[in-house]
Amino acid sequence: MSKLRVAVLGAKGRIGSEAVRAVEAAEDLELVAALGRGDSLETLTDTGAQVVVELTTPASVMENLDFCVGHGIHAVVGTTGWTEDRLARLNTSLAASPATGVLIAPNFSIGAVLTMKFAEAAAPYFESVEVIELHHPKKVDAPSGTATRTAQLVAAARREAGSAPQPDATTTALDGARGADVDGVPVHAVRLRGLLAHQEVLLGGEGETLTIRHDSLHHSSFMPGILLGVRRVVDTPGLTFGLEHFLDLK
Ligand SMILES: NC(=O)C1=CN([C@@H]2O[C@H](COP(=O)(O)OP(=O)(O)OC[C@H]3O[C@@H](n4cnc5c(N)ncnc54)[C@H](O)[C@@H]3O)[C@@H](O)[C@H]2O)C=CC1
Ligand SMILES: O=C(O)C1=N[C@H](C(=O)O)C[C@H](O)C1
């Protein structure tokens, strides 16, 4: 069977360089391009790339995806910065290229995907939910894509369950002291030397709390998810948001 031809964008970055090694090590995949900032996207068509793994920056991702989708190249996207406007633009370009698949995964690690699932399931049972994400200090965006997605899932679950607004008597606060408001869920971002990618979801009810915590200790935690995404996206046209859609979760 012929190997799937894969390119990595952001190949010199922290996660991109790990992804290059993972694709090279996979027997069913062939790394045909490893592109960094300033490299020509034409290399993707010249090398016949079938799938691009997009791990660049929020400032670069849209232009890269416009090119990929416009040329019928499937994409597995880990880059953050997704807004409703950006998703709408991507859906518009996918509508013009209906055989092309794009997976956007706020987090490729199984533990983070499960954290989001558990938080979504638990959220209606508690009065209060707050999210704390903790990352390395070179991260350019805050809050993290994972924390944003977690808060959105929690908020949707609470809306669907008819949960009351969260109790909070704060009347005066320094700017930022109560975190960012994501869909009514406070999200706090810590940037600390020594950390990689971590998240806690704190849930509180009468006389009890539940803490769901996940730690990515190495970029290797994201690789099985990226490889799964590459193998599945070629048979999944359109936009898939979240790796959970490619996992057989009970
Ligand atoms: N979904 C997930 O599981 C994960 C997502 N990420 C996300 O991936 C992105 C990259 O993270 P890091 O590797 O830590 O950042 P990084 O800054 O180490 O790497 C980004 C790389 O992309 C390059 N780049 C920028 N524009 C480019 C372009 N137009 N074409 C090709 N290369 C370009 C930069 O020069 C840099 O080498 C971030 O948005 C981060 O949040 C990171 C880890 C896991
Ligand atoms: O920048 C990172 O490092 C990470 N980014 C993603 C995010 O913003 O959620 C995924 C993970 O947290 C690592």
mmCIF file of C-alpha atoms and ligand atoms in Angstrom:
data_model
loop_
_atom_site.group_PDB
_atom_site.id
_atom_site.type_symbol
_atom_site.label_atom_id
_atom_site.label_comp_id
_atom_site.label_asym_id
_atom_site.label_seq_id
_atom_site.Cartn_x
_atom_site.Cartn_y
_atom_site.Cartn_z
ATOM 1 C CA MET A 1 0.000 0.000 0.000
ATOM 2 C CA SER A 2 1.340 3.452 -0.845
ATOM 3 C CA LYS A 3 2.265 5.740 2.019
ATOM 4 C CA LEU A 4 0.284 8.872 2.850
ATOM 5 C CA ARG A 5 2.262 11.956 1.813
ATOM 6 C CA VAL A 6 2.455 14.352 4.775
ATOM 7 C CA ALA A 7 3.905 17.854 5.220
ATOM 8 C CA VAL A 8 4.470 19.726 8.470
ATOM 9 C CA LEU A 9 4.074 23.517 8.690
ATOM 10 C CA GLY A 10 5.866 25.083 11.656
ATOM 11 C CA ALA A 11 8.427 22.297 11.409
ATOM 12 C CA LYS A 12 11.071 24.077 13.498
ATOM 13 C CA GLY A 13 8.717 24.927 16.357
ATOM 14 C CA ARG A 14 8.353 23.169 19.697
ATOM 15 C CA ILE A 15 5.518 20.864 18.648
ATOM 16 C CA GLY A 16 6.258 20.977 14.904
ATOM 17 C CA SER A 17 9.754 19.525 15.334
ATOM 18 C CA GLU A 18 8.305 16.672 17.406
ATOM 19 C CA ALA A 19 5.641 16.109 14.747
ATOM 20 C CA VAL A 20 8.327 15.867 12.032
ATOM 21 C CA ARG A 21 10.003 13.068 13.997
ATOM 22 C CA ALA A 22 6.692 11.290 14.611
ATOM 23 C CA VAL A 23 5.713 11.354 10.922
ATOM 24 C CA GLU A 24 9.179 10.162 9.902
ATOM 25 C CA ALA A 25 8.902 7.258 12.358
ATOM 26 C CA ALA A 26 5.446 6.148 11.149
ATOM 27 C CA GLU A 27 5.690 3.298 8.634
ATOM 28 C CA ASP A 28 2.500 4.218 6.764
ATOM 29 C CA LEU A 29 3.417 7.918 6.352
ATOM 30 C CA GLU A 30 6.003 9.697 4.220
ATOM 31 C CA LEU A 31 7.263 13.139 5.244
ATOM 32 C CA VAL A 32 7.414 15.064 1.943
ATOM 33 C CA ALA A 33 7.979 18.587 3.321
ATOM 34 C CA ALA A 34 8.930 20.266 6.597
ATOM 35 C CA LEU A 35 8.314 23.986 6.196
ATOM 36 C CA GLY A 36 9.150 26.911 8.452
ATOM 37 C CA ARG A 37 8.401 30.629 8.375
ATOM 38 C CA GLY A 38 9.240 32.154 4.971
ATOM 39 C CA ASP A 39 9.219 28.841 3.067
ATOM 40 C CA SER A 40 7.028 28.763 -0.039
ATOM 41 C CA LEU A 41 3.671 27.014 0.243
ATOM 42 C CA GLU A 42 4.120 25.959 -3.396
ATOM 43 C CA THR A 43 6.387 23.232 -1.984
ATOM 44 C CA LEU A 44 3.214 21.517 -0.795
ATOM 45 C CA THR A 45 1.872 21.131 -4.322
ATOM 46 C CA ASP A 46 5.338 20.484 -5.811
ATOM 47 C CA THR A 47 5.856 17.550 -3.410
ATOM 48 C CA GLY A 48 2.318 16.198 -3.792
ATOM 49 C CA ALA A 49 1.461 16.542 -0.103
ATOM 50 C CA GLN A 50 -1.906 14.934 0.692
ATOM 51 C CA VAL A 51 -2.121 16.055 4.326
ATOM 52 C CA VAL A 52 -0.622 19.078 6.065
ATOM 53 C CA VAL A 53 -0.036 19.182 9.802
ATOM 54 C CA GLU A 54 -0.457 22.862 10.711
ATOM 55 C CA LEU A 55 1.458 23.857 13.873
ATOM 56 C CA THR A 56 2.410 27.490 13.347
ATOM 57 C CA THR A 57 0.907 30.568 15.002
ATOM 58 C CA PRO A 58 -2.544 32.174 15.170
ATOM 59 C CA ALA A 59 -1.172 34.890 12.852
ATOM 60 C CA SER A 60 -0.192 32.402 10.116
ATOM 61 C CA VAL A 61 -2.757 29.640 10.257
ATOM 62 C CA MET A 62 -5.529 31.198 8.140
ATOM 63 C CA GLU A 63 -3.320 31.953 5.142
ATOM 64 C CA ASN A 64 -1.859 28.453 5.299
ATOM 65 C CA LEU A 65 -5.303 26.845 5.438
ATOM 66 C CA ASP A 66 -6.602 29.008 2.592
ATOM 67 C CA PHE A 67 -3.788 27.587 0.469
ATOM 68 C CA CYS A 68 -4.276 23.976 1.574
ATOM 69 C CA VAL A 69 -8.045 23.885 1.185
ATOM 70 C CA GLY A 70 -7.795 25.815 -2.096
ATOM 71 C CA HIS A 71 -5.506 23.068 -3.424
ATOM 72 C CA GLY A 72 -7.502 20.137 -2.002
ATOM 73 C CA ILE A 73 -4.872 19.293 0.628
ATOM 74 C CA HIS A 74 -6.326 17.893 3.867
ATOM 75 C CA ALA A 75 -5.178 19.535 7.106
ATOM 76 C CA VAL A 76 -4.708 18.556 10.730
ATOM 77 C CA VAL A 77 -4.545 21.763 12.738
ATOM 78 C CA GLY A 78 -3.202 22.195 16.266
ATOM 79 C CA THR A 79 -2.649 25.928 16.029
ATOM 80 C CA THR A 80 -4.801 28.000 18.359
ATOM 81 C CA GLY A 81 -6.726 31.264 17.965
ATOM 82 C CA TRP A 82 -10.048 29.968 16.642
ATOM 83 C CA THR A 83 -12.955 32.425 16.638
ATOM 84 C CA GLU A 84 -16.417 32.194 15.098
ATOM 85 C CA ASP A 85 -15.269 34.500 12.273
ATOM 86 C CA ARG A 86 -12.270 32.313 11.478
ATOM 87 C CA LEU A 87 -14.353 29.151 11.502
ATOM 88 C CA ALA A 88 -16.875 30.797 9.167
ATOM 89 C CA ARG A 89 -14.084 31.749 6.726
ATOM 90 C CA LEU A 90 -12.737 28.200 6.807
ATOM 91 C CA ASN A 91 -16.197 26.711 6.245
ATOM 92 C CA THR A 92 -16.648 29.001 3.259
ATOM 93 C CA SER A 93 -13.439 27.777 1.643
ATOM 94 C CA LEU A 94 -14.313 24.149 2.479
ATOM 95 C CA ALA A 95 -17.697 24.576 0.782
ATOM 96 C CA ALA A 96 -15.794 25.336 -2.426
ATOM 97 C CA SER A 97 -13.625 22.226 -1.969
ATOM 98 C CA PRO A 98 -16.088 19.656 -0.603
ATOM 99 C CA ALA A 99 -13.793 16.611 -0.765
ATOM 100 C CA THR A 100 -11.206 18.218 1.533
ATOM 101 C CA GLY A 101 -11.050 17.443 5.246
ATOM 102 C CA VAL A 102 -9.796 19.702 8.047
ATOM 103 C CA LEU A 103 -9.421 18.591 11.651
ATOM 104 C CA ILE A 104 -8.933 21.352 14.219
ATOM 105 C CA ALA A 105 -7.892 19.875 17.553
ATOM 106 C CA PRO A 106 -7.629 22.300 20.480
ATOM 107 C CA ASN A 107 -5.581 19.541 22.116
ATOM 108 C CA PHE A 108 -4.155 16.315 20.664
ATOM 109 C CA SER A 109 -3.458 14.555 23.976
ATOM 110 C CA ILE A 110 -5.909 11.897 25.138
ATOM 111 C CA GLY A 111 -5.775 13.171 28.727
ATOM 112 C CA ALA A 112 -6.786 16.674 27.700
ATOM 113 C CA VAL A 113 -9.609 15.370 25.499
ATOM 114 C CA LEU A 114 -10.890 13.308 28.456
ATOM 115 C CA THR A 115 -10.548 16.308 30.787
ATOM 116 C CA MET A 116 -12.871 18.252 28.507
ATOM 117 C CA LYS A 117 -15.352 15.358 28.377
ATOM 118 C CA PHE A 118 -15.308 14.877 32.173
ATOM 119 C CA ALA A 119 -15.699 18.614 32.797
ATOM 120 C CA GLU A 120 -18.635 18.796 30.385
ATOM 121 C CA ALA A 121 -20.309 15.828 32.141
ATOM 122 C CA ALA A 122 -19.715 17.188 35.652
ATOM 123 C CA ALA A 123 -20.560 20.849 35.039
ATOM 124 C CA PRO A 124 -24.361 20.694 35.539
ATOM 125 C CA TYR A 125 -23.944 19.037 38.960
ATOM 126 C CA PHE A 126 -21.992 21.921 40.562
ATOM 127 C CA GLU A 127 -22.864 25.552 41.304
ATOM 128 C CA SER A 128 -19.405 26.883 40.401
ATOM 129 C CA VAL A 129 -16.917 26.026 37.653
ATOM 130 C CA GLU A 130 -13.627 27.812 36.945
ATOM 131 C CA VAL A 131 -10.735 26.805 34.676
ATOM 132 C CA ILE A 132 -7.042 27.355 35.366
ATOM 133 C CA GLU A 133 -4.603 26.687 32.532
ATOM 134 C CA LEU A 134 -0.855 26.704 33.146
ATOM 135 C CA HIS A 135 1.727 26.869 30.352
ATOM 136 C CA HIS A 136 5.362 27.558 29.487
ATOM 137 C CA PRO A 137 6.179 31.288 29.262
ATOM 138 C CA LYS A 138 6.880 31.213 25.482
ATOM 139 C CA LYS A 139 3.222 30.636 24.698
ATOM 140 C CA VAL A 140 1.884 33.630 22.724
ATOM 141 C CA ASP A 141 -1.859 33.294 23.297
ATOM 142 C CA ALA A 142 -3.991 33.345 26.440
ATOM 143 C CA PRO A 143 -6.173 31.725 27.463
ATOM 144 C CA SER A 144 -5.119 28.484 25.792
ATOM 145 C CA GLY A 145 -7.226 26.961 23.039
ATOM 146 C CA THR A 146 -7.875 23.987 25.302
ATOM 147 C CA ALA A 147 -9.108 26.151 28.184
ATOM 148 C CA THR A 148 -11.319 28.168 25.856
ATOM 149 C CA ARG A 149 -12.852 25.001 24.431
ATOM 150 C CA THR A 150 -13.276 23.511 27.921
ATOM 151 C CA ALA A 151 -15.091 26.626 29.130
ATOM 152 C CA GLN A 152 -17.336 26.624 26.039
ATOM 153 C CA LEU A 153 -18.267 22.960 26.573
ATOM 154 C CA VAL A 154 -18.925 23.567 30.279
ATOM 155 C CA ALA A 155 -21.074 26.614 29.502
ATOM 156 C CA ALA A 156 -23.087 24.719 26.873
ATOM 157 C CA ALA A 157 -23.686 21.802 29.260
ATOM 158 C CA ARG A 158 -24.866 24.185 31.987
ATOM 159 C CA ARG A 159 -27.146 26.035 29.573
ATOM 160 C CA GLU A 160 -28.682 22.787 28.398
ATOM 161 C CA ALA A 161 -29.244 21.670 32.009
ATOM 162 C CA GLY A 162 -30.784 25.027 32.934
ATOM 163 C CA SER A 163 -28.104 25.714 35.583
ATOM 164 C CA ALA A 164 -28.353 28.958 37.556
ATOM 165 C CA PRO A 165 -25.687 31.648 37.023
ATOM 166 C CA GLN A 166 -22.537 30.988 39.058
ATOM 167 C CA PRO A 167 -22.509 32.549 42.540
ATOM 168 C CA ASP A 168 -19.988 35.417 42.783
ATOM 169 C CA ALA A 169 -20.349 38.362 45.169
ATOM 170 C CA THR A 170 -17.357 40.276 43.772
ATOM 171 C CA THR A 171 -18.155 43.978 43.443
ATOM 172 C CA THR A 172 -14.640 45.412 43.229
ATOM 173 C CA ALA A 173 -11.663 43.704 41.576
ATOM 174 C CA LEU A 174 -8.357 44.579 39.972
ATOM 175 C CA ASP A 175 -8.522 44.111 36.176
ATOM 176 C CA GLY A 176 -7.949 40.438 35.445
ATOM 177 C CA ALA A 177 -8.277 39.272 39.040
ATOM 178 C CA ARG A 178 -11.312 37.134 38.210
ATOM 179 C CA GLY A 179 -9.771 35.831 34.982
ATOM 180 C CA ALA A 180 -11.173 36.029 31.461
ATOM 181 C CA ASP A 181 -14.896 35.490 30.983
ATOM 182 C CA VAL A 182 -15.382 32.718 28.412
ATOM 183 C CA ASP A 183 -19.101 32.176 27.939
ATOM 184 C CA GLY A 184 -19.672 32.986 31.627
ATOM 185 C CA VAL A 185 -16.918 30.665 32.871
ATOM 186 C CA PRO A 186 -13.886 32.342 34.506
ATOM 187 C CA VAL A 187 -10.604 31.180 32.905
ATOM 188 C CA HIS A 188 -7.259 31.963 34.552
ATOM 189 C CA ALA A 189 -3.944 31.704 32.664
ATOM 190 C CA VAL A 190 -0.607 31.062 34.402
ATOM 191 C CA ARG A 191 2.714 31.365 32.527
ATOM 192 C CA LEU A 192 5.591 29.760 34.418
ATOM 193 C CA ARG A 193 9.115 28.651 33.521
ATOM 194 C CA GLY A 194 9.385 24.889 33.944
ATOM 195 C CA LEU A 195 5.819 24.123 32.853
ATOM 196 C CA LEU A 196 4.664 22.720 29.514
ATOM 197 C CA ALA A 197 0.829 22.445 29.259
ATOM 198 C CA HIS A 198 -1.479 21.848 32.214
ATOM 199 C CA GLN A 199 -5.090 22.470 33.098
ATOM 200 C CA GLU A 200 -7.354 22.263 36.128
ATOM 201 C CA VAL A 201 -11.116 22.438 36.063
ATOM 202 C CA LEU A 202 -12.401 23.368 39.526
ATOM 203 C CA LEU A 203 -16.011 22.518 40.305
ATOM 204 C CA GLY A 204 -17.708 23.504 43.557
ATOM 205 C CA GLY A 205 -20.987 22.622 45.236
ATOM 206 C CA GLU A 206 -22.400 22.749 48.749
ATOM 207 C CA GLY A 207 -19.689 21.342 51.055
ATOM 208 C CA GLU A 208 -17.588 19.734 48.288
ATOM 209 C CA THR A 209 -15.273 20.421 45.383
ATOM 210 C CA LEU A 210 -14.098 18.338 42.452
ATOM 211 C CA THR A 211 -10.821 19.078 40.665
ATOM 212 C CA ILE A 212 -10.074 17.569 37.249
ATOM 213 C CA ARG A 213 -6.397 18.053 36.385
ATOM 214 C CA HIS A 214 -4.369 17.146 33.324
ATOM 215 C CA ASP A 215 -0.621 17.547 32.737
ATOM 216 C CA SER A 216 1.212 17.284 29.435
ATOM 217 C CA LEU A 217 4.799 16.718 30.553
ATOM 218 C CA HIS A 218 6.335 16.367 27.070
ATOM 219 C CA HIS A 219 5.337 17.173 23.488
ATOM 220 C CA SER A 220 5.269 13.410 22.853
ATOM 221 C CA SER A 221 1.814 13.462 24.547
ATOM 222 C CA PHE A 222 0.394 15.135 21.424
ATOM 223 C CA MET A 223 1.864 12.750 18.816
ATOM 224 C CA PRO A 224 -0.595 9.805 18.861
ATOM 225 C CA GLY A 225 -3.429 12.311 18.379
ATOM 226 C CA ILE A 226 -1.673 14.014 15.481
ATOM 227 C CA LEU A 227 -0.982 10.702 13.733
ATOM 228 C CA LEU A 228 -4.577 9.563 14.282
ATOM 229 C CA GLY A 229 -5.772 12.864 12.833
ATOM 230 C CA VAL A 230 -3.577 12.461 9.736
ATOM 231 C CA ARG A 231 -4.871 8.942 9.076
ATOM 232 C CA ARG A 232 -8.542 9.836 9.608
ATOM 233 C CA VAL A 233 -8.809 13.295 8.049
ATOM 234 C CA VAL A 234 -8.279 11.989 4.509
ATOM 235 C CA ASP A 235 -11.595 10.092 4.768
ATOM 236 C CA THR A 236 -13.487 12.825 6.625
ATOM 237 C CA PRO A 237 -14.455 15.698 4.313
ATOM 238 C CA GLY A 238 -15.435 19.062 5.795
ATOM 239 C CA LEU A 239 -14.569 20.536 9.173
ATOM 240 C CA THR A 240 -14.138 18.368 12.260
ATOM 241 C CA PHE A 241 -13.620 20.343 15.483
ATOM 242 C CA GLY A 242 -12.085 18.291 18.293
ATOM 243 C CA LEU A 243 -10.095 15.050 18.270
ATOM 244 C CA GLU A 244 -12.886 13.333 20.246
ATOM 245 C CA HIS A 245 -14.751 12.877 16.949
ATOM 246 C CA PHE A 246 -11.974 10.540 15.774
ATOM 247 C CA LEU A 247 -11.839 8.594 19.048
ATOM 248 C CA ASP A 248 -14.082 5.728 20.053
ATOM 249 C CA LEU A 249 -14.987 7.209 23.446
ATOM 250 C CA LYS A 250 -17.718 5.513 25.488
HETATM 251 N N1 LIG B 1 -3.463 21.242 19.675
HETATM 252 C C1 LIG B 1 -2.457 20.842 20.444
HETATM 253 O O1 LIG B 1 -2.486 19.748 21.043
HETATM 254 C C2 LIG B 1 -1.270 21.715 20.587
HETATM 255 C C3 LIG B 1 -1.280 22.938 20.001
HETATM 256 N N2 LIG B 1 -0.195 23.757 20.110
HETATM 257 C C4 LIG B 1 -0.312 25.005 19.377
HETATM 258 O O2 LIG B 1 0.543 24.907 18.237
HETATM 259 C C5 LIG B 1 1.025 26.215 17.907
HETATM 260 C C6 LIG B 1 2.552 26.168 17.876
HETATM 261 O O3 LIG B 1 3.033 25.981 19.186
HETATM 262 P P1 LIG B 1 4.606 25.913 19.488
HETATM 263 O O4 LIG B 1 5.238 24.837 18.676
HETATM 264 O O5 LIG B 1 4.750 25.880 20.954
HETATM 265 O O6 LIG B 1 5.084 27.326 18.932
HETATM 266 P P2 LIG B 1 6.513 27.706 18.316
HETATM 267 O O7 LIG B 1 6.588 29.190 18.330
HETATM 268 O O8 LIG B 1 7.583 26.909 18.983
HETATM 269 O O9 LIG B 1 6.403 27.165 16.806
HETATM 270 C C7 LIG B 1 5.706 27.797 15.774
HETATM 271 C C8 LIG B 1 6.585 27.697 14.548
HETATM 272 O O10 LIG B 1 5.835 28.089 13.401
HETATM 273 C C9 LIG B 1 6.689 28.858 12.579
HETATM 274 N N3 LIG B 1 5.864 29.638 11.659
HETATM 275 C C10 LIG B 1 5.225 30.827 11.861
HETATM 276 N N4 LIG B 1 4.572 31.192 10.767
HETATM 277 C C11 LIG B 1 4.783 30.223 9.844
HETATM 278 C C12 LIG B 1 4.351 30.026 8.499
HETATM 279 N N5 LIG B 1 3.576 30.928 7.871
HETATM 280 N N6 LIG B 1 4.742 28.908 7.845
HETATM 281 C C13 LIG B 1 5.519 27.984 8.461
HETATM 282 N N7 LIG B 1 5.984 28.114 9.722
HETATM 283 C C14 LIG B 1 5.600 29.223 10.400
HETATM 284 C C15 LIG B 1 7.507 29.685 13.547
HETATM 285 O O11 LIG B 1 8.685 30.193 12.934
HETATM 286 C C16 LIG B 1 7.815 28.622 14.622
HETATM 287 O O12 LIG B 1 8.970 27.870 14.294
HETATM 288 C C17 LIG B 1 0.458 27.171 18.967
HETATM 289 O O13 LIG B 1 -0.724 27.758 18.492
HETATM 290 C C18 LIG B 1 0.147 26.226 20.131
HETATM 291 O O14 LIG B 1 -0.841 26.719 20.975
HETATM 292 C C19 LIG B 1 0.915 23.393 20.789
HETATM 293 C C20 LIG B 1 0.966 22.192 21.420
HETATM 294 C C21 LIG B 1 -0.124 21.251 21.391
HETATM 295 O O1 LIG B 2 1.019 26.379 23.256
HETATM 296 C C1 LIG B 2 1.018 25.241 23.780
HETATM 297 O O2 LIG B 2 2.024 24.746 24.304
HETATM 298 C C2 LIG B 2 -0.225 24.470 23.766
HETATM 299 N N1 LIG B 2 -1.244 24.942 23.092
HETATM 300 C C3 LIG B 2 -2.542 24.352 22.991
HETATM 301 C C4 LIG B 2 -3.567 25.236 23.656
HETATM 302 O O3 LIG B 2 -3.483 26.467 23.573
HETATM 303 O O4 LIG B 2 -4.514 24.687 24.246
HETATM 304 C C5 LIG B 2 -2.553 22.924 23.473
HETATM 305 C C6 LIG B 2 -1.697 22.677 24.680
HETATM 306 O O5 LIG B 2 -2.265 23.300 25.769
HETATM 307 C C7 LIG B 2 -0.270 23.161 24.436
#
